[in-house]
PDB file of C-alpha atoms and ligand atoms in Angstrom:
ATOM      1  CA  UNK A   1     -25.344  30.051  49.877  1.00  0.00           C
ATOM      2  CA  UNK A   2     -26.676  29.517  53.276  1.00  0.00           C
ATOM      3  CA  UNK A   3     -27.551  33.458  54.001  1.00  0.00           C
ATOM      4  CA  UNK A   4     -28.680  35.387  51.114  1.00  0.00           C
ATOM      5  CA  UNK A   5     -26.659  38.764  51.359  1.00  0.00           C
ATOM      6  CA  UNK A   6     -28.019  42.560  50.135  1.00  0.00           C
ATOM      7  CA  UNK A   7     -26.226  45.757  50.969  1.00  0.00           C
ATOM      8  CA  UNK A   8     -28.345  48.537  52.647  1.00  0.00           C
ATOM      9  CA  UNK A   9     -29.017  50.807  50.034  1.00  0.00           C
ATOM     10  CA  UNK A  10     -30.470  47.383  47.846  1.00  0.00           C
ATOM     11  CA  UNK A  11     -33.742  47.253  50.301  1.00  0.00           C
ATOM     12  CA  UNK A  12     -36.516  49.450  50.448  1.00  0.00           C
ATOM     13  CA  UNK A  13     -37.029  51.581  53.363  1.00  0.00           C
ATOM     14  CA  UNK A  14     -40.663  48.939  53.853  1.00  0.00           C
ATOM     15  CA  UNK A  15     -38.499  46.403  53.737  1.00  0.00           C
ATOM     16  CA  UNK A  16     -38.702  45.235  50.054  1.00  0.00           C
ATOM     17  CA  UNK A  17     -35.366  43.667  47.882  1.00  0.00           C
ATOM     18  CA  UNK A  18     -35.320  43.267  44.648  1.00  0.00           C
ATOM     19  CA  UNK A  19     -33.235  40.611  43.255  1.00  0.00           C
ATOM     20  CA  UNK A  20     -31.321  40.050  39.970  1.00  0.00           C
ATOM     21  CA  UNK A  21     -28.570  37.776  38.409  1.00  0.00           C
ATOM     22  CA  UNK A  22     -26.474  35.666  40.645  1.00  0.00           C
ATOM     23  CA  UNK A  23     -28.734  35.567  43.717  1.00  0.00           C
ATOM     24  CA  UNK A  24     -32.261  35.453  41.550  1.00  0.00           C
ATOM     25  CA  UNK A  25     -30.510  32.683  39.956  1.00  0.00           C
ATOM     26  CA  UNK A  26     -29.470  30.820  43.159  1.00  0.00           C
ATOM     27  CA  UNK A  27     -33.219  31.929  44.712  1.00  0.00           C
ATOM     28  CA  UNK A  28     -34.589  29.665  41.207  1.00  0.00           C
ATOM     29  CA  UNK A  29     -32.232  27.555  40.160  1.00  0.00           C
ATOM     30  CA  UNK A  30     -30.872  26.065  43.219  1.00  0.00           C
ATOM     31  CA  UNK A  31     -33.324  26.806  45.830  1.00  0.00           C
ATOM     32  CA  UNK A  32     -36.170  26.583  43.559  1.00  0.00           C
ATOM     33  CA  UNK A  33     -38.158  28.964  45.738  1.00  0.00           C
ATOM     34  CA  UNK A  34     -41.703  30.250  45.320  1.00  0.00           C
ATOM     35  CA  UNK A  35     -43.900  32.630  47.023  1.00  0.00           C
ATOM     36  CA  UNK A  36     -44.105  32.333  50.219  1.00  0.00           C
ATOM     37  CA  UNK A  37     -40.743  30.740  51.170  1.00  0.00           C
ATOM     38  CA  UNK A  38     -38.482  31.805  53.626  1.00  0.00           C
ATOM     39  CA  UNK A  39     -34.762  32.261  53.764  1.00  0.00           C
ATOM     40  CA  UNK A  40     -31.762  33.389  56.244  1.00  0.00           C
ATOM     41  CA  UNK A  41     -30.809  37.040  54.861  1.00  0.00           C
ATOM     42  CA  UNK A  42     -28.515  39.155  55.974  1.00  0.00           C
ATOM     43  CA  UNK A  43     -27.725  43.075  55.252  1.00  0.00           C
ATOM     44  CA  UNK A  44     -23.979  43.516  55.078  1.00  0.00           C
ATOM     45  CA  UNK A  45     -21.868  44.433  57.909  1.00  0.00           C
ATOM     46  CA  UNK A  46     -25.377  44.521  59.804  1.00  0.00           C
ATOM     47  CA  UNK A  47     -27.390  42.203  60.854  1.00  0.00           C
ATOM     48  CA  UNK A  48     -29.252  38.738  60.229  1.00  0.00           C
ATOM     49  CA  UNK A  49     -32.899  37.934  59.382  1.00  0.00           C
ATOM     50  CA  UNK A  50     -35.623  36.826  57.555  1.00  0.00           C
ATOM     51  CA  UNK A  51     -36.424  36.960  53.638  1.00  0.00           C
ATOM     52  CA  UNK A  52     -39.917  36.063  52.560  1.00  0.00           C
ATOM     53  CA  UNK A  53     -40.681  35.730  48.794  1.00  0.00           C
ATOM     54  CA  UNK A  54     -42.844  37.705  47.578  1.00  0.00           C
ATOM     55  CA  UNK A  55     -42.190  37.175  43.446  1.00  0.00           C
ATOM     56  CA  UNK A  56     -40.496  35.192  41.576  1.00  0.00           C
ATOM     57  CA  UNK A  57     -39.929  35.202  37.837  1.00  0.00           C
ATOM     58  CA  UNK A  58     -37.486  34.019  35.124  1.00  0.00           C
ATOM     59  CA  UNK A  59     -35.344  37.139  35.583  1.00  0.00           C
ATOM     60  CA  UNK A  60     -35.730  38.581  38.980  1.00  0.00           C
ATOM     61  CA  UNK A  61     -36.927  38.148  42.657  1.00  0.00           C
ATOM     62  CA  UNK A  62     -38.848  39.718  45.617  1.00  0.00           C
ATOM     63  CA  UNK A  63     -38.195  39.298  48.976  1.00  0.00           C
ATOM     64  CA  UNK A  64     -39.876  40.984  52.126  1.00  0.00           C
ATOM     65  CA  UNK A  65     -37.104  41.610  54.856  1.00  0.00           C
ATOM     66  CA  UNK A  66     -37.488  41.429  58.414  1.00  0.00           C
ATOM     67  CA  UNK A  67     -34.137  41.701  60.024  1.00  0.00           C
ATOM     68  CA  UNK A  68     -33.806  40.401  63.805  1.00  0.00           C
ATOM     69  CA  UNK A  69     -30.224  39.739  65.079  1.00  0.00           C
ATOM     70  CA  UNK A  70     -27.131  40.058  65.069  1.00  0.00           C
ATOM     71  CA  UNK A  71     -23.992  38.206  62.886  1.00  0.00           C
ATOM     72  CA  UNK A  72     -21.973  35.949  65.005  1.00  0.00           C
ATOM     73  CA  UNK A  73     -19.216  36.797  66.718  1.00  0.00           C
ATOM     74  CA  UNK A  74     -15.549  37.057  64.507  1.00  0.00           C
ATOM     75  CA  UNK A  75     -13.049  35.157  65.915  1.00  0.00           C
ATOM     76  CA  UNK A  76     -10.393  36.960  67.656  1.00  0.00           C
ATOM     77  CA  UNK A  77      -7.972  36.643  65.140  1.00  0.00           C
ATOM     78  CA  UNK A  78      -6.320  39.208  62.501  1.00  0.00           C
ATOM     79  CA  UNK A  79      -4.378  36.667  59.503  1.00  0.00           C
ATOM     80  CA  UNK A  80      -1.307  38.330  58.182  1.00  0.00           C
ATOM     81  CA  UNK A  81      -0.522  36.567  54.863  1.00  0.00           C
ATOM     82  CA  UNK A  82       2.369  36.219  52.459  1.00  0.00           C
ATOM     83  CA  UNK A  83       0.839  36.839  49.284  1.00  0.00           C
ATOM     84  CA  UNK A  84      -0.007  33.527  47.778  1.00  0.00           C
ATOM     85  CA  UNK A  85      -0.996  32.927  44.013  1.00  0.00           C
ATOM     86  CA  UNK A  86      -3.791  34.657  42.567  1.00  0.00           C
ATOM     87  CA  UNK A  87      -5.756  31.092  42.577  1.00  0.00           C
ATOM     88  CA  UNK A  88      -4.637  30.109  46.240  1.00  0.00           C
ATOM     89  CA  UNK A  89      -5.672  33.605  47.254  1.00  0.00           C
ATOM     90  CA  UNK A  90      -9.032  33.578  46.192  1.00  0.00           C
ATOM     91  CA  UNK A  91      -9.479  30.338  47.901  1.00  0.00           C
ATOM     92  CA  UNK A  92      -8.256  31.589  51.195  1.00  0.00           C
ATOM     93  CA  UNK A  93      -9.949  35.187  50.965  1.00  0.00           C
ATOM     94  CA  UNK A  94     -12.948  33.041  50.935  1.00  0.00           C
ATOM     95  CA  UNK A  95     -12.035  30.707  53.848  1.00  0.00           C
ATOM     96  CA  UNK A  96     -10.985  33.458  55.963  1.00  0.00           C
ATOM     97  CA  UNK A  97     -14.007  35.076  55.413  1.00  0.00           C
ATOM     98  CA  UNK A  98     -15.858  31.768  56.319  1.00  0.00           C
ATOM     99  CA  UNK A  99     -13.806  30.524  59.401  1.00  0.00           C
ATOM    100  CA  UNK A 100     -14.705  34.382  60.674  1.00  0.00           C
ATOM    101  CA  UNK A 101     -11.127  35.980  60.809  1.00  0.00           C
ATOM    102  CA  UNK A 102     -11.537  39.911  61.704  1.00  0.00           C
ATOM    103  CA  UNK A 103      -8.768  41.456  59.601  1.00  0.00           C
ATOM    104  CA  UNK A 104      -6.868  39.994  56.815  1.00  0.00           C
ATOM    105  CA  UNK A 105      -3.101  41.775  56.429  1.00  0.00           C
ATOM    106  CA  UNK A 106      -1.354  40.729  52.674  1.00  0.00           C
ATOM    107  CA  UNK A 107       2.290  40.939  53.116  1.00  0.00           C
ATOM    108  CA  UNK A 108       5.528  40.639  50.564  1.00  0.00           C
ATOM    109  CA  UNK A 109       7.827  38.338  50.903  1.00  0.00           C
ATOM    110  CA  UNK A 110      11.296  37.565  49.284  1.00  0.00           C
ATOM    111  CA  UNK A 111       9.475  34.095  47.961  1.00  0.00           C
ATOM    112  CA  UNK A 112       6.915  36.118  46.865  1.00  0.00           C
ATOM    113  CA  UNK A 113       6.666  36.760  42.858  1.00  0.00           C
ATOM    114  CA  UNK A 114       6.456  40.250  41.556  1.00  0.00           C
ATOM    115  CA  UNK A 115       3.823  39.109  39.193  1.00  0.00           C
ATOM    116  CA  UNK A 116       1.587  38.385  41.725  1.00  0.00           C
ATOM    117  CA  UNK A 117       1.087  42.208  42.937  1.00  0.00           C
ATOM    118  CA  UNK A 118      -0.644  42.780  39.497  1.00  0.00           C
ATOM    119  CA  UNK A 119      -3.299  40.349  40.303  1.00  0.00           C
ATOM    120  CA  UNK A 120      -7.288  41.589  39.012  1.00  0.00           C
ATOM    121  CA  UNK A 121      -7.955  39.752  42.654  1.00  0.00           C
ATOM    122  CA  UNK A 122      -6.288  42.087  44.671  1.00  0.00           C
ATOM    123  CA  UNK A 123      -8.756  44.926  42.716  1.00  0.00           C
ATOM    124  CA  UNK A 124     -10.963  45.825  45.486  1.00  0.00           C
ATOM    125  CA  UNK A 125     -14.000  44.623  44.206  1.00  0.00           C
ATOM    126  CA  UNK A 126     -13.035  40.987  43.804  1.00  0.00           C
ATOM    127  CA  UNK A 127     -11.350  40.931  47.163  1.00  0.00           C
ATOM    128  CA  UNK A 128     -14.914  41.958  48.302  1.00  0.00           C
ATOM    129  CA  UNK A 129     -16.613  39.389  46.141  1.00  0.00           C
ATOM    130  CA  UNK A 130     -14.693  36.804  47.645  1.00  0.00           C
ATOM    131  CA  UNK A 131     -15.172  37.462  51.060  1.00  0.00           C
ATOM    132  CA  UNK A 132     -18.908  37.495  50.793  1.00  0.00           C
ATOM    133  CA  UNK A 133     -18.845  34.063  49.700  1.00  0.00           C
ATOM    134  CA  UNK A 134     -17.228  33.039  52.949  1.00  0.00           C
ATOM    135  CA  UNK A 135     -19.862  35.157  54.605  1.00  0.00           C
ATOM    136  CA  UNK A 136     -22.672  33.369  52.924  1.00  0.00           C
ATOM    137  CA  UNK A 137     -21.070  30.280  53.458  1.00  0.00           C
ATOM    138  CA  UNK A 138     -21.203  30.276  57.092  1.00  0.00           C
ATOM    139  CA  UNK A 139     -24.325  33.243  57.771  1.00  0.00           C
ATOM    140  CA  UNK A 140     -22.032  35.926  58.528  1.00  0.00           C
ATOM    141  CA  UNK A 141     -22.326  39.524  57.185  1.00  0.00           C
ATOM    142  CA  UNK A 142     -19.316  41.684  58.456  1.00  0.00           C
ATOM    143  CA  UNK A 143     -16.604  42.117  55.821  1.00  0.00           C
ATOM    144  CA  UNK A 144     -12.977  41.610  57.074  1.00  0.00           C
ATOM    145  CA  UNK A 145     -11.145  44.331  56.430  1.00  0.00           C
ATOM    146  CA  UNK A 146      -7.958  43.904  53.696  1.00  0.00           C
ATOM    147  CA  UNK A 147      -4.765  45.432  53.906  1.00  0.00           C
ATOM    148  CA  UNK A 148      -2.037  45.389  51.179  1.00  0.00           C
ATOM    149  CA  UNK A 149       1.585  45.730  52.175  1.00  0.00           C
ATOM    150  CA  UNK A 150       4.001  45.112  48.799  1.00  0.00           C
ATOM    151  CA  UNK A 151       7.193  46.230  51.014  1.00  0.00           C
ATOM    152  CA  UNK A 152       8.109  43.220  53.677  1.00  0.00           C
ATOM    153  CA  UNK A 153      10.543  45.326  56.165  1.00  0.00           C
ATOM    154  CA  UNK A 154       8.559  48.669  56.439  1.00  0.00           C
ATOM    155  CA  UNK A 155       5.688  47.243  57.343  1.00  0.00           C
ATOM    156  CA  UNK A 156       7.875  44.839  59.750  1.00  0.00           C
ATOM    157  CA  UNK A 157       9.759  47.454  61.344  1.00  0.00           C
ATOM    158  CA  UNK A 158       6.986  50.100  61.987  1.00  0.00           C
ATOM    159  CA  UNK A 159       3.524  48.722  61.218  1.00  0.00           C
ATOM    160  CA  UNK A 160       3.611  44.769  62.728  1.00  0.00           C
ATOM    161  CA  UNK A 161       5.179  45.956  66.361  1.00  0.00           C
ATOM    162  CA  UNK A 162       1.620  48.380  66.846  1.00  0.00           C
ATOM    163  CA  UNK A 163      -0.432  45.661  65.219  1.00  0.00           C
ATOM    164  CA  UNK A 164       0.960  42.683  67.587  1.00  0.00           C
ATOM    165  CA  UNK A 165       0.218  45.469  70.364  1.00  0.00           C
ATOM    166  CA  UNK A 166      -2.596  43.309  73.134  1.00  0.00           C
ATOM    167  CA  UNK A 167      -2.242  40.410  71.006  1.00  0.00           C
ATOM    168  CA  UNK A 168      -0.619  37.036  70.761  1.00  0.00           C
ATOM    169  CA  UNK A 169       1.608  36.839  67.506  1.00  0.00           C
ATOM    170  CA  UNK A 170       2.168  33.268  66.328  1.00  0.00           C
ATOM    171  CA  UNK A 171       4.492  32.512  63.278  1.00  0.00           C
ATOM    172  CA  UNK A 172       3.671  29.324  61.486  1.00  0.00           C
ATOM    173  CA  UNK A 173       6.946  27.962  60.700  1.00  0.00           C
ATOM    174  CA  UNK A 174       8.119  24.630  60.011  1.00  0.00           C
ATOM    175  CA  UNK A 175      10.594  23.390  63.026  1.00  0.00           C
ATOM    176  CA  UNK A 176      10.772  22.099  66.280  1.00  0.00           C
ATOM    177  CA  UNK A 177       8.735  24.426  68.343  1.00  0.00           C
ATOM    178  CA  UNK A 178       5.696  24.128  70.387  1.00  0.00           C
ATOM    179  CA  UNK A 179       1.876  23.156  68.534  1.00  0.00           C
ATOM    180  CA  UNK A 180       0.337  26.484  67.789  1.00  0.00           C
ATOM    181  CA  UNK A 181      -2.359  26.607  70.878  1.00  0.00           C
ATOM    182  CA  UNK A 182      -6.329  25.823  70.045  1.00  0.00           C
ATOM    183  CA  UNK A 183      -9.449  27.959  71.341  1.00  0.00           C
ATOM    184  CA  UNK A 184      -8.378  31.152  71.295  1.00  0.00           C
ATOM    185  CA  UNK A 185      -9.549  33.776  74.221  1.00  0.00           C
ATOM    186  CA  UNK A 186      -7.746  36.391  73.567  1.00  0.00           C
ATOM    187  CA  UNK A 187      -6.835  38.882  69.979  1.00  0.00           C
ATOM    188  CA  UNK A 188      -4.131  36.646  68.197  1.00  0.00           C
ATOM    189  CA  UNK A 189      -2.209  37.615  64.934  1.00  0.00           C
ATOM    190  CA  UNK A 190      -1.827  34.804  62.596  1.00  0.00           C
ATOM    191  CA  UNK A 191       1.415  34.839  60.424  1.00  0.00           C
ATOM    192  CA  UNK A 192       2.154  32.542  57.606  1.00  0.00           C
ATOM    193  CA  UNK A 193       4.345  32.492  54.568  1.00  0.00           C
ATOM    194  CA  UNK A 194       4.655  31.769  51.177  1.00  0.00           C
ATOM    195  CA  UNK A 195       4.542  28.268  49.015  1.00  0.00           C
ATOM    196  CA  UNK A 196       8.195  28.732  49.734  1.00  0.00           C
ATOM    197  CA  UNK A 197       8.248  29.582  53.221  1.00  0.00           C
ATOM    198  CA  UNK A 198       9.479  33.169  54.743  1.00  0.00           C
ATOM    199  CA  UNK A 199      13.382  33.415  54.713  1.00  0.00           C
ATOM    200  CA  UNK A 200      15.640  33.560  57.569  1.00  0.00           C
ATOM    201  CA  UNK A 201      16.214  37.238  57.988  1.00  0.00           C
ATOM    202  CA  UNK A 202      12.475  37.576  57.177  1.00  0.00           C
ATOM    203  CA  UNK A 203      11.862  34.521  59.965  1.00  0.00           C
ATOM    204  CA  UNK A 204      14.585  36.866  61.934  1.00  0.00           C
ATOM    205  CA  UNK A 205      12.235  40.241  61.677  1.00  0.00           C
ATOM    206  CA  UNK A 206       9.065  38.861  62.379  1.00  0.00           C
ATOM    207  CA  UNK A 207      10.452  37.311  65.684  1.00  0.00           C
ATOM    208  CA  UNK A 208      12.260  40.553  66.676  1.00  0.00           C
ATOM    209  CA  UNK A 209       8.608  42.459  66.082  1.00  0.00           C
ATOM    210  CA  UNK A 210       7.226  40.019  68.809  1.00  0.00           C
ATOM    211  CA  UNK A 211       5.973  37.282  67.025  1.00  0.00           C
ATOM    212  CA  UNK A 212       6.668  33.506  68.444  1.00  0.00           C
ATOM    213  CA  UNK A 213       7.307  30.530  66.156  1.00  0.00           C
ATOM    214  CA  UNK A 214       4.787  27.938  66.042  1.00  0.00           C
ATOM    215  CA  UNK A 215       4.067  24.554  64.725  1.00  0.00           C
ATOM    216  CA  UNK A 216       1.269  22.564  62.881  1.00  0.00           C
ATOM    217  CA  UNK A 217       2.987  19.090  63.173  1.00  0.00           C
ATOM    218  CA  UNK A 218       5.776  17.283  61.258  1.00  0.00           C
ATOM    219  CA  UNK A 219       3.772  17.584  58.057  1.00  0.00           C
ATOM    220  CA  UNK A 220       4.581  20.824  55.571  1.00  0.00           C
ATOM    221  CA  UNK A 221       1.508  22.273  54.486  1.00  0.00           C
ATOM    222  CA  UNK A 222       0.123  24.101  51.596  1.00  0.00           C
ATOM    223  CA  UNK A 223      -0.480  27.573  51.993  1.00  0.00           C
ATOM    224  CA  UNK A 224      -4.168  27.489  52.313  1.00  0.00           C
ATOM    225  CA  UNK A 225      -4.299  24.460  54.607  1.00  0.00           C
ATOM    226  CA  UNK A 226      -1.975  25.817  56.698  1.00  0.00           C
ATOM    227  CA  UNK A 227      -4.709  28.940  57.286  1.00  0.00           C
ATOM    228  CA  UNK A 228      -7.278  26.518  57.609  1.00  0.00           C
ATOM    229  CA  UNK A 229      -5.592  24.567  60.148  1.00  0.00           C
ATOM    230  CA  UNK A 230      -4.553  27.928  62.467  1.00  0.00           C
ATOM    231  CA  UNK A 231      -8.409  29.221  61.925  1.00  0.00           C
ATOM    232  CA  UNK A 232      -9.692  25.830  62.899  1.00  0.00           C
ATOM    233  CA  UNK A 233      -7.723  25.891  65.917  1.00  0.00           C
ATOM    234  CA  UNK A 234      -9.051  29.394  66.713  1.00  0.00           C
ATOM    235  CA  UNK A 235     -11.926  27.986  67.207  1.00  0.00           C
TER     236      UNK A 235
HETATM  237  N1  SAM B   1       9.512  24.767  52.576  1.00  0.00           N
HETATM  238  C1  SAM B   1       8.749  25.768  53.274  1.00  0.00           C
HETATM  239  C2  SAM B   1       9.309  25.971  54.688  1.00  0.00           C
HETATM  240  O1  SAM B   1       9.974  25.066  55.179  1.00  0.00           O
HETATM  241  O2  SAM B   1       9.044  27.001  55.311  1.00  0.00           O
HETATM  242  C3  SAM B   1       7.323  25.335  53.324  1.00  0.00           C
HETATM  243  C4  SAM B   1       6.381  26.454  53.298  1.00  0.00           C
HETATM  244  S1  SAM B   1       4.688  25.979  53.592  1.00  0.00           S
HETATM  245  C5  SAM B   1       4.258  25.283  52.054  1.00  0.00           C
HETATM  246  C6  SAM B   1       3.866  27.508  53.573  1.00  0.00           C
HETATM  247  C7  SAM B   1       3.598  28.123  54.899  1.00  0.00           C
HETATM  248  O3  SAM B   1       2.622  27.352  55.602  1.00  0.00           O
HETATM  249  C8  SAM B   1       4.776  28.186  55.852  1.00  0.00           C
HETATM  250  O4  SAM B   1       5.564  29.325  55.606  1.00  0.00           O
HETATM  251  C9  SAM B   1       4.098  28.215  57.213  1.00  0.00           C
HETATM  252  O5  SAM B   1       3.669  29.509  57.538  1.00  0.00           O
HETATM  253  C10 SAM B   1       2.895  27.318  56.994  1.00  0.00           C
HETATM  254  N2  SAM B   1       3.144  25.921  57.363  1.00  0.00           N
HETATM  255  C11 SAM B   1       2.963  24.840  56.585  1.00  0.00           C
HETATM  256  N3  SAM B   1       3.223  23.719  57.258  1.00  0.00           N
HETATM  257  C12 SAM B   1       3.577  24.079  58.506  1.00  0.00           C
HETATM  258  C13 SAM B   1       3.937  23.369  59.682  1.00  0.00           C
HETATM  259  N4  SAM B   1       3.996  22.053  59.708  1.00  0.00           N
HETATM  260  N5  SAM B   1       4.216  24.090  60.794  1.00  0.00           N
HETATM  261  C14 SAM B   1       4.149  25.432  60.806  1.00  0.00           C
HETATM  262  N6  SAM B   1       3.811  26.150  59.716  1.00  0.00           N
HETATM  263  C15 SAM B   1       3.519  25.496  58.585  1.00  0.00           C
END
């Protein structure tokens, strides 16, 4: 945890947070802290400061909040996802939230099991859980936002062409097409498929909503190092 994370109705209006379980843990446990110490905090989706301890015990924590400035910027770049595994997704949620990606889309997919709809991750409050431990990770606080679409050619046909609207739309698809570009300047969408890849007709769609194919090398990758790879070259 490298930014210690409270939502805005947790702090006093002088500035005082009082701390239990997972993060009074960390504060003890980990950090071993003790009056007087001082650590990065952040208030979510605002911004970035200090935390000074002002108690510690066995079972909770005080901190005195000053906050300063603001999160860093996202990275121009909304991810739209086939719907991976319930494991692989909370893996990613949390590396998309870390890299800094500023909207996450979950799409269906023919390769896509049915099963994995009914995932307890996809219940709001683990998505959110997730993502703030990519924030923490890398001393962000804004929560990307998550949108679920379980039907693949609605959302194709009328939702991707007004999303890919002032953006570059890169597919991630195995072939012989050009490297997916690095340092992004302008909004990009992000597509990538399933463990088993998108289709042909789905491959088909996604082109004819405006997206262009792109490569990460000669290697097939898994899922979630395939996002790391496209947010990395965001960068
Ligand atoms: N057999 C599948 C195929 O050929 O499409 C492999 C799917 S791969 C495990 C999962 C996803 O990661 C792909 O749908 C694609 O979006 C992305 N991906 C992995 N390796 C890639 C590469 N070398 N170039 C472009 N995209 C890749």
């Amino acid at each position: 945890m490298n930014l210690l994370l409270f939502a805005a109705g947790e702090c006093t209006g002088e500035g005082l947070l009082r701390l239990t379980g997972r993060r009074a843990g960390h504060l003890r446990q980990v950090l071993r802290a003790r009056p007087g110490d001082e650590l990065q905090v952040g208030e979510i989706n605002g911004r970035i400061g200090r935390g000074t301890v002002s108690a510690i015990d066995k079972h909770s924590a005080e901190l005195q909040i000053t906050l300063h400035s603001p999160p860093p910027p996202k990275l121009p770049v909304t991810l739209l996802l086939a719907l991976p595994r319930p494991k692989m997704l909370r893996r990613i949620l949390r590396a998309a939230a870390e890299f800094g990606a500023a909207e996450i889309h979950l799409l269906n997919s023919y390769r896509v099991e049915k099963s994995y709809w009914q995932t307890p991750v996809l219940a709001p409050a683990t998505i959110r859980d997730h993502l703030l431990q990519g924030l923490e990770q890398s001393r962000d606080t804004v929560l990307p936002p998550v949108h679920l679409h379980p039907r693949f050619k609605p959302f194709v046909e009328d939702q991707l062409p007004c999303l890919i609207t002032g953006r570059d739309a890169l597919l991630a698809h195995p072939g012989d097409t050009p490297l997916a570009p690095t340092g992004f300047t302008q909004p990009t969408l992000l597509a990538v498929g399933p463990e088993g890849g998108f289709i042909p007709y789905e491959v088909d769609k996604l082109l004819a909503a405006g997206c262009r194919q792109v490569s990460l090398g000669p290697r097939i990758l898994r899922v979630e190092n395939a996002v790391a790879a496209l947010l990395g070259r965001a960068i």
